[in-house]
Amino acid sequence: MLKMITLLLGILSPLSFVSSAQPDPGHIANAQTVRQAVRLTPEHFTAFDTMNGVSLNDTKQDVIAHKGKPLTVTPDPFTGCSAYVYQDAAVVLCDGIVDYVHVGSAAGKIQINGSWIPLSKFQVAHALGQPQFQAEDGDVYIRGHHAVKVYTNPETGGLAGVDFFDQASE
């Protein structure tokens, strides 16, 4: 319940930090690599272990070791959590542990368990299969205790962003 409140406050907070994630030009895959990743991914996702190189079990030290120094760190005074903003994602840490990872649509792609997926509704649906839940604001895919939510832009119907989190917190 606390994680759900934290997530909601983070989304509604005037200090919203998740929209500032930018694409990483150093990780833009060529078209052939993307086609191969999309073709290979469905059978690889029996679990969601990492998104953009970050596990939900990672500590602050693990995140910095994997991703380096963040562009910014934005604390949320309401939740006590902090967003570590990188070019390709925002990693939200609460009590020193990853709470969730957000990738904005501007990133152009996500990496799940080491496989890159272009950020389009069609490509993500092809890679992840049928969602376990369909909500007004997007689709939820669950593997074990972890979930990926693909948010839909209400104005355009396109993909707005993707979150990776522990499904018990949703």
Short mmCIF file of N, CA and C in Angstrom, two decimals:
data_model
loop_
_atom_site.label_atom_id
_atom_site.label_comp_id
_atom_site.label_asym_id
_atom_site.label_seq_id
_atom_site.Cartn_x
_atom_site.Cartn_y
_atom_site.Cartn_z
N MET A 1 0.82 -1.19 0.00
CA MET A 1 0.00 0.00 0.00
C MET A 1 0.86 1.25 0.00
N LEU A 2 1.96 1.22 0.80
CA LEU A 2 2.85 2.36 0.86
C LEU A 2 3.50 2.62 -0.49
N LYS A 3 3.85 1.54 -1.20
CA LYS A 3 4.45 1.71 -2.51
C LYS A 3 3.46 2.33 -3.49
N MET A 4 2.20 1.96 -3.39
CA MET A 4 1.19 2.52 -4.28
C MET A 4 1.01 4.01 -4.00
N ILE A 5 0.96 4.38 -2.73
CA ILE A 5 0.84 5.79 -2.37
C ILE A 5 2.07 6.54 -2.86
N THR A 6 3.24 5.94 -2.68
CA THR A 6 4.48 6.55 -3.14
C THR A 6 4.44 6.78 -4.65
N LEU A 7 3.99 5.78 -5.39
CA LEU A 7 3.91 5.90 -6.84
C LEU A 7 2.93 7.00 -7.24
N LEU A 8 1.78 7.03 -6.61
CA LEU A 8 0.79 8.05 -6.94
C LEU A 8 1.30 9.45 -6.60
N LEU A 9 1.92 9.60 -5.45
CA LEU A 9 2.47 10.91 -5.08
C LEU A 9 3.57 11.33 -6.04
N GLY A 10 4.37 10.37 -6.46
CA GLY A 10 5.42 10.68 -7.42
C GLY A 10 4.88 11.17 -8.74
N ILE A 11 3.78 10.57 -9.18
CA ILE A 11 3.17 10.97 -10.44
C ILE A 11 2.52 12.34 -10.31
N LEU A 12 1.91 12.59 -9.17
CA LEU A 12 1.17 13.83 -8.98
C LEU A 12 2.03 14.95 -8.41
N SER A 13 3.22 14.65 -7.96
CA SER A 13 4.07 15.63 -7.32
C SER A 13 4.45 16.76 -8.28
N PRO A 14 4.46 18.00 -7.82
CA PRO A 14 4.90 19.10 -8.69
C PRO A 14 6.37 18.99 -9.03
N LEU A 15 7.09 18.16 -8.31
CA LEU A 15 8.49 17.94 -8.61
C LEU A 15 8.67 16.71 -9.50
N SER A 16 7.67 16.44 -10.32
CA SER A 16 7.70 15.24 -11.15
C SER A 16 9.00 15.19 -11.94
N PHE A 17 9.71 14.11 -11.75
CA PHE A 17 11.03 14.00 -12.33
C PHE A 17 11.09 13.01 -13.47
N VAL A 18 10.08 12.22 -13.69
CA VAL A 18 10.17 11.15 -14.65
C VAL A 18 10.11 11.63 -16.09
N SER A 19 9.56 12.80 -16.35
CA SER A 19 9.46 13.26 -17.73
C SER A 19 10.77 13.81 -18.26
N SER A 20 11.79 13.94 -17.40
CA SER A 20 13.03 14.54 -17.84
C SER A 20 14.03 13.52 -18.38
N ALA A 21 13.69 12.24 -18.42
CA ALA A 21 14.59 11.25 -18.99
C ALA A 21 14.71 11.49 -20.48
N GLN A 22 15.93 11.46 -20.98
CA GLN A 22 16.21 11.73 -22.37
C GLN A 22 16.86 10.51 -23.02
N PRO A 23 16.73 10.37 -24.32
CA PRO A 23 17.36 9.24 -24.98
C PRO A 23 18.88 9.34 -24.89
N ASP A 24 19.52 8.18 -24.85
CA ASP A 24 20.97 8.12 -24.80
C ASP A 24 21.48 7.88 -26.21
N PRO A 25 22.10 8.89 -26.84
CA PRO A 25 22.54 8.71 -28.23
C PRO A 25 23.55 7.58 -28.37
N GLY A 26 24.27 7.26 -27.30
CA GLY A 26 25.25 6.18 -27.38
C GLY A 26 24.65 4.80 -27.43
N HIS A 27 23.34 4.68 -27.19
CA HIS A 27 22.70 3.37 -27.17
C HIS A 27 21.67 3.19 -28.28
N ILE A 28 21.68 4.04 -29.27
CA ILE A 28 20.72 3.89 -30.36
C ILE A 28 21.15 2.73 -31.24
N ALA A 29 20.30 1.74 -31.30
CA ALA A 29 20.62 0.53 -32.06
C ALA A 29 20.28 0.73 -33.52
N ASN A 30 21.03 0.04 -34.39
CA ASN A 30 20.68 0.13 -35.80
C ASN A 30 19.44 -0.72 -36.08
N ALA A 31 18.82 -0.51 -37.23
CA ALA A 31 17.54 -1.15 -37.54
C ALA A 31 17.63 -2.67 -37.50
N GLN A 32 18.74 -3.24 -37.97
CA GLN A 32 18.86 -4.70 -37.98
C GLN A 32 18.89 -5.24 -36.55
N THR A 33 19.63 -4.60 -35.65
CA THR A 33 19.69 -5.04 -34.26
C THR A 33 18.32 -4.98 -33.62
N VAL A 34 17.58 -3.93 -33.91
CA VAL A 34 16.23 -3.78 -33.36
C VAL A 34 15.33 -4.89 -33.87
N ARG A 35 15.37 -5.17 -35.18
CA ARG A 35 14.53 -6.24 -35.74
C ARG A 35 14.88 -7.58 -35.09
N GLN A 36 16.17 -7.85 -34.89
CA GLN A 36 16.58 -9.10 -34.26
C GLN A 36 16.08 -9.17 -32.83
N ALA A 37 16.19 -8.08 -32.08
CA ALA A 37 15.76 -8.07 -30.69
C ALA A 37 14.27 -8.32 -30.59
N VAL A 38 13.49 -7.69 -31.44
CA VAL A 38 12.05 -7.86 -31.40
C VAL A 38 11.68 -9.30 -31.77
N ARG A 39 12.37 -9.85 -32.75
CA ARG A 39 12.10 -11.22 -33.14
C ARG A 39 12.45 -12.21 -32.04
N LEU A 40 13.49 -11.94 -31.26
CA LEU A 40 13.97 -12.88 -30.27
C LEU A 40 13.33 -12.72 -28.89
N THR A 41 12.72 -11.59 -28.61
CA THR A 41 12.32 -11.31 -27.25
C THR A 41 11.14 -12.10 -26.69
N PRO A 42 10.08 -12.45 -27.41
CA PRO A 42 8.92 -13.04 -26.73
C PRO A 42 9.24 -14.25 -25.87
N GLU A 43 10.05 -15.17 -26.34
CA GLU A 43 10.34 -16.35 -25.56
C GLU A 43 11.33 -16.07 -24.43
N HIS A 44 11.97 -14.92 -24.45
CA HIS A 44 12.93 -14.58 -23.40
C HIS A 44 12.28 -13.96 -22.17
N PHE A 45 11.04 -13.57 -22.24
CA PHE A 45 10.43 -12.83 -21.15
C PHE A 45 9.51 -13.68 -20.30
N THR A 46 10.05 -14.74 -19.75
CA THR A 46 9.31 -15.51 -18.75
C THR A 46 9.45 -14.83 -17.39
N ALA A 47 10.38 -13.87 -17.30
CA ALA A 47 10.58 -13.06 -16.09
C ALA A 47 11.03 -11.67 -16.50
N PHE A 48 10.76 -10.69 -15.66
CA PHE A 48 11.30 -9.35 -15.84
C PHE A 48 12.35 -9.16 -14.75
N ASP A 49 13.62 -9.24 -15.13
CA ASP A 49 14.69 -9.11 -14.15
C ASP A 49 15.28 -7.71 -14.10
N THR A 50 15.46 -7.11 -15.28
CA THR A 50 16.05 -5.76 -15.33
C THR A 50 15.36 -4.93 -16.40
N MET A 51 15.38 -3.62 -16.20
CA MET A 51 14.98 -2.68 -17.24
C MET A 51 16.09 -1.63 -17.33
N ASN A 52 16.58 -1.44 -18.54
CA ASN A 52 17.68 -0.52 -18.80
C ASN A 52 18.84 -0.74 -17.83
N GLY A 53 19.11 -2.01 -17.56
CA GLY A 53 20.26 -2.40 -16.74
C GLY A 53 20.05 -2.32 -15.24
N VAL A 54 18.83 -2.03 -14.79
CA VAL A 54 18.56 -1.86 -13.36
C VAL A 54 17.59 -2.93 -12.88
N SER A 55 17.94 -3.56 -11.75
CA SER A 55 17.08 -4.55 -11.10
C SER A 55 16.32 -3.88 -9.97
N LEU A 56 15.16 -4.40 -9.65
CA LEU A 56 14.40 -3.88 -8.51
C LEU A 56 15.04 -4.26 -7.18
N ASN A 57 16.04 -5.12 -7.20
CA ASN A 57 16.78 -5.49 -6.00
C ASN A 57 18.03 -4.64 -5.81
N ASP A 58 18.32 -3.76 -6.76
CA ASP A 58 19.54 -2.96 -6.70
C ASP A 58 19.47 -1.93 -5.58
N THR A 59 20.62 -1.68 -4.99
CA THR A 59 20.77 -0.60 -4.01
C THR A 59 21.24 0.65 -4.75
N LYS A 60 21.30 1.74 -4.03
CA LYS A 60 21.81 2.99 -4.61
C LYS A 60 23.22 2.76 -5.16
N GLN A 61 24.05 2.04 -4.41
CA GLN A 61 25.42 1.77 -4.85
C GLN A 61 25.43 0.92 -6.12
N ASP A 62 24.53 -0.06 -6.21
CA ASP A 62 24.45 -0.90 -7.42
C ASP A 62 24.07 -0.05 -8.63
N VAL A 63 23.09 0.83 -8.46
CA VAL A 63 22.64 1.67 -9.57
C VAL A 63 23.78 2.55 -10.06
N ILE A 64 24.48 3.17 -9.15
CA ILE A 64 25.59 4.05 -9.54
C ILE A 64 26.71 3.23 -10.19
N ALA A 65 26.96 2.02 -9.69
CA ALA A 65 27.98 1.15 -10.29
C ALA A 65 27.58 0.75 -11.71
N HIS A 66 26.29 0.46 -11.97
CA HIS A 66 25.82 0.03 -13.29
C HIS A 66 25.70 1.20 -14.25
N LYS A 67 25.15 2.33 -13.78
CA LYS A 67 24.77 3.41 -14.68
C LYS A 67 25.66 4.65 -14.58
N GLY A 68 26.48 4.71 -13.54
CA GLY A 68 27.34 5.88 -13.36
C GLY A 68 26.63 6.98 -12.59
N LYS A 69 27.25 8.14 -12.59
CA LYS A 69 26.70 9.29 -11.88
C LYS A 69 25.46 9.79 -12.61
N PRO A 70 24.35 10.01 -11.88
CA PRO A 70 23.13 10.50 -12.54
C PRO A 70 23.28 11.94 -13.02
N LEU A 71 22.47 12.31 -14.02
CA LEU A 71 22.45 13.70 -14.48
C LEU A 71 21.94 14.61 -13.37
N THR A 72 20.89 14.15 -12.69
CA THR A 72 20.35 14.88 -11.55
C THR A 72 19.80 13.88 -10.54
N VAL A 73 19.70 14.33 -9.31
CA VAL A 73 19.02 13.57 -8.26
C VAL A 73 17.94 14.49 -7.72
N THR A 74 16.69 14.04 -7.80
CA THR A 74 15.56 14.86 -7.37
C THR A 74 14.85 14.18 -6.21
N PRO A 75 15.01 14.75 -5.00
CA PRO A 75 14.30 14.18 -3.85
C PRO A 75 12.83 14.59 -3.87
N ASP A 76 11.99 13.71 -3.39
CA ASP A 76 10.56 14.01 -3.25
C ASP A 76 10.28 14.19 -1.76
N PRO A 77 9.97 15.41 -1.33
CA PRO A 77 9.79 15.65 0.10
C PRO A 77 8.58 14.93 0.70
N PHE A 78 7.63 14.54 -0.11
CA PHE A 78 6.43 13.86 0.39
C PHE A 78 6.68 12.39 0.69
N THR A 79 7.49 11.74 -0.14
CA THR A 79 7.70 10.30 0.01
C THR A 79 9.04 9.95 0.63
N GLY A 80 9.99 10.87 0.57
CA GLY A 80 11.34 10.56 1.04
C GLY A 80 12.15 9.80 0.01
N CYS A 81 11.57 9.54 -1.14
CA CYS A 81 12.26 8.84 -2.21
C CYS A 81 13.03 9.85 -3.05
N SER A 82 13.95 9.37 -3.87
CA SER A 82 14.72 10.23 -4.77
C SER A 82 14.79 9.60 -6.14
N ALA A 83 14.67 10.45 -7.16
CA ALA A 83 14.80 9.99 -8.55
C ALA A 83 16.21 10.28 -9.02
N TYR A 84 16.88 9.25 -9.48
CA TYR A 84 18.19 9.36 -10.09
C TYR A 84 17.94 9.37 -11.59
N VAL A 85 18.10 10.53 -12.19
CA VAL A 85 17.73 10.70 -13.59
C VAL A 85 18.96 10.50 -14.47
N TYR A 86 18.83 9.56 -15.40
CA TYR A 86 19.86 9.27 -16.39
C TYR A 86 19.31 9.61 -17.77
N GLN A 87 20.15 9.56 -18.78
CA GLN A 87 19.68 9.88 -20.13
C GLN A 87 18.60 8.93 -20.61
N ASP A 88 18.66 7.67 -20.20
CA ASP A 88 17.73 6.68 -20.72
C ASP A 88 16.63 6.29 -19.75
N ALA A 89 16.68 6.77 -18.49
CA ALA A 89 15.68 6.34 -17.51
C ALA A 89 15.77 7.19 -16.25
N ALA A 90 14.69 7.14 -15.49
CA ALA A 90 14.68 7.68 -14.14
C ALA A 90 14.55 6.49 -13.20
N VAL A 91 15.48 6.37 -12.26
CA VAL A 91 15.48 5.27 -11.31
C VAL A 91 15.08 5.86 -9.96
N VAL A 92 13.95 5.41 -9.43
CA VAL A 92 13.45 5.94 -8.16
C VAL A 92 13.85 5.00 -7.04
N LEU A 93 14.56 5.57 -6.06
CA LEU A 93 15.03 4.81 -4.91
C LEU A 93 14.32 5.28 -3.66
N CYS A 94 13.84 4.33 -2.88
CA CYS A 94 13.22 4.61 -1.59
C CYS A 94 13.97 3.78 -0.55
N ASP A 95 14.41 4.43 0.49
CA ASP A 95 15.17 3.75 1.55
C ASP A 95 16.39 3.02 0.99
N GLY A 96 17.02 3.60 -0.04
CA GLY A 96 18.25 3.04 -0.59
C GLY A 96 18.08 1.87 -1.54
N ILE A 97 16.83 1.49 -1.87
CA ILE A 97 16.56 0.36 -2.77
C ILE A 97 15.71 0.86 -3.93
N VAL A 98 15.91 0.28 -5.12
CA VAL A 98 15.13 0.68 -6.29
C VAL A 98 13.66 0.36 -6.05
N ASP A 99 12.81 1.37 -6.22
CA ASP A 99 11.37 1.20 -6.09
C ASP A 99 10.75 0.95 -7.46
N TYR A 100 11.14 1.77 -8.43
CA TYR A 100 10.71 1.54 -9.80
C TYR A 100 11.63 2.25 -10.77
N VAL A 101 11.53 1.87 -12.03
CA VAL A 101 12.30 2.48 -13.12
C VAL A 101 11.29 3.00 -14.13
N HIS A 102 11.49 4.24 -14.58
CA HIS A 102 10.62 4.83 -15.60
C HIS A 102 11.45 5.19 -16.82
N VAL A 103 10.93 4.82 -17.99
CA VAL A 103 11.55 5.21 -19.26
C VAL A 103 10.50 5.99 -20.03
N GLY A 104 10.80 7.25 -20.35
CA GLY A 104 9.88 8.08 -21.11
C GLY A 104 9.92 7.72 -22.59
N SER A 105 8.89 8.10 -23.30
CA SER A 105 8.80 7.76 -24.73
C SER A 105 9.92 8.39 -25.54
N ALA A 106 10.48 9.51 -25.07
CA ALA A 106 11.56 10.16 -25.80
C ALA A 106 12.81 9.29 -25.89
N ALA A 107 12.93 8.31 -24.99
CA ALA A 107 14.10 7.43 -25.02
C ALA A 107 14.14 6.60 -26.30
N GLY A 108 12.98 6.30 -26.87
CA GLY A 108 12.93 5.57 -28.13
C GLY A 108 13.02 4.06 -28.03
N LYS A 109 13.47 3.55 -26.87
CA LYS A 109 13.60 2.10 -26.71
C LYS A 109 13.77 1.79 -25.23
N ILE A 110 13.50 0.54 -24.88
CA ILE A 110 13.76 0.04 -23.54
C ILE A 110 14.59 -1.22 -23.67
N GLN A 111 15.26 -1.54 -22.58
CA GLN A 111 16.03 -2.79 -22.53
C GLN A 111 15.47 -3.62 -21.39
N ILE A 112 14.95 -4.78 -21.73
CA ILE A 112 14.44 -5.70 -20.71
C ILE A 112 15.30 -6.96 -20.77
N ASN A 113 15.86 -7.31 -19.61
CA ASN A 113 16.72 -8.50 -19.50
C ASN A 113 17.80 -8.52 -20.57
N GLY A 114 18.30 -7.36 -20.94
CA GLY A 114 19.38 -7.27 -21.92
C GLY A 114 18.93 -7.18 -23.37
N SER A 115 17.63 -7.31 -23.65
CA SER A 115 17.12 -7.23 -25.02
C SER A 115 16.48 -5.86 -25.25
N TRP A 116 16.85 -5.22 -26.36
CA TRP A 116 16.32 -3.90 -26.68
C TRP A 116 15.00 -4.03 -27.43
N ILE A 117 14.05 -3.17 -27.07
CA ILE A 117 12.73 -3.13 -27.71
C ILE A 117 12.43 -1.69 -28.08
N PRO A 118 12.12 -1.41 -29.33
CA PRO A 118 11.73 -0.05 -29.72
C PRO A 118 10.45 0.36 -28.99
N LEU A 119 10.36 1.62 -28.60
CA LEU A 119 9.20 2.11 -27.85
C LEU A 119 8.07 2.53 -28.79
N SER A 120 7.39 1.54 -29.30
CA SER A 120 6.13 1.77 -30.00
C SER A 120 5.15 0.74 -29.44
N LYS A 121 3.88 1.09 -29.43
CA LYS A 121 2.89 0.17 -28.85
C LYS A 121 2.94 -1.19 -29.55
N PHE A 122 3.08 -1.19 -30.86
CA PHE A 122 3.12 -2.45 -31.61
C PHE A 122 4.34 -3.28 -31.23
N GLN A 123 5.52 -2.65 -31.21
CA GLN A 123 6.76 -3.39 -30.93
C GLN A 123 6.77 -3.94 -29.50
N VAL A 124 6.31 -3.14 -28.55
CA VAL A 124 6.27 -3.60 -27.16
C VAL A 124 5.27 -4.74 -27.00
N ALA A 125 4.09 -4.60 -27.60
CA ALA A 125 3.08 -5.66 -27.52
C ALA A 125 3.59 -6.94 -28.18
N HIS A 126 4.29 -6.80 -29.29
CA HIS A 126 4.86 -7.97 -29.97
C HIS A 126 5.89 -8.66 -29.07
N ALA A 127 6.70 -7.87 -28.40
CA ALA A 127 7.77 -8.43 -27.56
C ALA A 127 7.25 -9.02 -26.25
N LEU A 128 6.24 -8.38 -25.65
CA LEU A 128 5.78 -8.82 -24.33
C LEU A 128 4.56 -9.72 -24.37
N GLY A 129 3.87 -9.77 -25.50
CA GLY A 129 2.70 -10.63 -25.61
C GLY A 129 1.44 -9.95 -25.12
N GLN A 130 0.49 -10.75 -24.70
CA GLN A 130 -0.81 -10.25 -24.24
C GLN A 130 -0.68 -9.67 -22.82
N PRO A 131 -1.19 -8.46 -22.59
CA PRO A 131 -1.11 -7.91 -21.23
C PRO A 131 -2.01 -8.67 -20.27
N GLN A 132 -1.60 -8.72 -19.01
CA GLN A 132 -2.42 -9.37 -17.99
C GLN A 132 -3.56 -8.45 -17.55
N PHE A 133 -3.33 -7.13 -17.65
CA PHE A 133 -4.36 -6.15 -17.30
C PHE A 133 -4.34 -5.03 -18.31
N GLN A 134 -5.53 -4.53 -18.63
CA GLN A 134 -5.64 -3.35 -19.47
C GLN A 134 -6.37 -2.28 -18.67
N ALA A 135 -5.68 -1.16 -18.45
CA ALA A 135 -6.25 -0.06 -17.69
C ALA A 135 -6.52 1.10 -18.63
N GLU A 136 -7.20 2.11 -18.13
CA GLU A 136 -7.51 3.29 -18.93
C GLU A 136 -6.24 3.99 -19.41
N ASP A 137 -5.20 3.95 -18.58
CA ASP A 137 -3.97 4.66 -18.91
C ASP A 137 -2.87 3.76 -19.48
N GLY A 138 -3.14 2.48 -19.68
CA GLY A 138 -2.12 1.62 -20.28
C GLY A 138 -2.30 0.15 -19.98
N ASP A 139 -1.34 -0.64 -20.42
CA ASP A 139 -1.36 -2.10 -20.28
C ASP A 139 -0.31 -2.55 -19.27
N VAL A 140 -0.65 -3.60 -18.50
CA VAL A 140 0.25 -4.13 -17.49
C VAL A 140 0.60 -5.57 -17.84
N TYR A 141 1.91 -5.84 -17.84
CA TYR A 141 2.45 -7.18 -18.10
C TYR A 141 3.11 -7.67 -16.82
N ILE A 142 2.76 -8.85 -16.34
CA ILE A 142 3.29 -9.36 -15.08
C ILE A 142 4.05 -10.66 -15.34
N ARG A 143 5.23 -10.74 -14.76
CA ARG A 143 6.03 -11.95 -14.77
C ARG A 143 6.52 -12.17 -13.34
N GLY A 144 5.99 -13.18 -12.68
CA GLY A 144 6.36 -13.42 -11.29
C GLY A 144 5.90 -12.26 -10.42
N HIS A 145 6.82 -11.69 -9.67
CA HIS A 145 6.48 -10.57 -8.79
C HIS A 145 6.75 -9.22 -9.43
N HIS A 146 7.28 -9.21 -10.64
CA HIS A 146 7.63 -7.95 -11.29
C HIS A 146 6.65 -7.64 -12.41
N ALA A 147 6.46 -6.35 -12.65
CA ALA A 147 5.52 -5.92 -13.68
C ALA A 147 6.12 -4.80 -14.52
N VAL A 148 5.62 -4.70 -15.74
CA VAL A 148 5.94 -3.61 -16.65
C VAL A 148 4.62 -3.00 -17.06
N LYS A 149 4.51 -1.68 -16.88
CA LYS A 149 3.30 -0.98 -17.32
C LYS A 149 3.67 -0.06 -18.46
N VAL A 150 2.93 -0.19 -19.55
CA VAL A 150 3.13 0.62 -20.74
C VAL A 150 2.02 1.66 -20.75
N TYR A 151 2.38 2.92 -20.52
CA TYR A 151 1.40 4.01 -20.44
C TYR A 151 1.05 4.53 -21.83
N THR A 152 -0.23 4.85 -22.00
CA THR A 152 -0.73 5.38 -23.26
C THR A 152 -1.01 6.87 -23.12
N ASN A 153 -0.59 7.64 -24.10
CA ASN A 153 -0.88 9.06 -24.13
C ASN A 153 -2.36 9.22 -24.46
N PRO A 154 -3.17 9.83 -23.57
CA PRO A 154 -4.61 9.91 -23.80
C PRO A 154 -4.99 10.77 -25.01
N GLU A 155 -4.13 11.71 -25.38
CA GLU A 155 -4.43 12.58 -26.51
C GLU A 155 -4.12 11.94 -27.85
N THR A 156 -2.99 11.23 -27.92
CA THR A 156 -2.56 10.67 -29.20
C THR A 156 -2.82 9.17 -29.33
N GLY A 157 -2.99 8.48 -28.18
CA GLY A 157 -3.14 7.03 -28.22
C GLY A 157 -1.81 6.33 -28.34
N GLY A 158 -0.71 7.08 -28.50
CA GLY A 158 0.62 6.50 -28.61
C GLY A 158 1.20 6.15 -27.26
N LEU A 159 2.36 5.57 -27.28
CA LEU A 159 3.04 5.17 -26.07
C LEU A 159 3.60 6.41 -25.36
N ALA A 160 3.34 6.55 -24.06
CA ALA A 160 3.78 7.71 -23.29
C ALA A 160 5.01 7.40 -22.44
N GLY A 161 5.17 6.16 -22.03
CA GLY A 161 6.30 5.78 -21.19
C GLY A 161 6.09 4.38 -20.65
N VAL A 162 7.12 3.88 -19.97
CA VAL A 162 7.08 2.52 -19.44
C VAL A 162 7.65 2.53 -18.02
N ASP A 163 6.98 1.83 -17.11
CA ASP A 163 7.47 1.66 -15.74
C ASP A 163 7.74 0.19 -15.47
N PHE A 164 8.78 -0.07 -14.67
CA PHE A 164 9.15 -1.40 -14.21
C PHE A 164 9.09 -1.36 -12.69
N PHE A 165 8.29 -2.25 -12.09
CA PHE A 165 8.06 -2.18 -10.64
C PHE A 165 7.66 -3.54 -10.10
N ASP A 166 7.63 -3.63 -8.78
CA ASP A 166 7.16 -4.83 -8.11
C ASP A 166 5.63 -4.82 -8.19
N GLN A 167 5.04 -5.88 -8.72
CA GLN A 167 3.60 -5.89 -8.96
C GLN A 167 2.78 -5.76 -7.69
N ALA A 168 3.34 -6.06 -6.55
CA ALA A 168 2.61 -5.91 -5.29
C ALA A 168 2.37 -4.44 -4.97
N SER A 169 3.16 -3.54 -5.57
CA SER A 169 3.01 -2.11 -5.30
C SER A 169 1.97 -1.45 -6.18
N GLU A 170 1.49 -2.13 -7.20
CA GLU A 170 0.51 -1.53 -8.14
C GLU A 170 -0.87 -1.55 -7.55
#
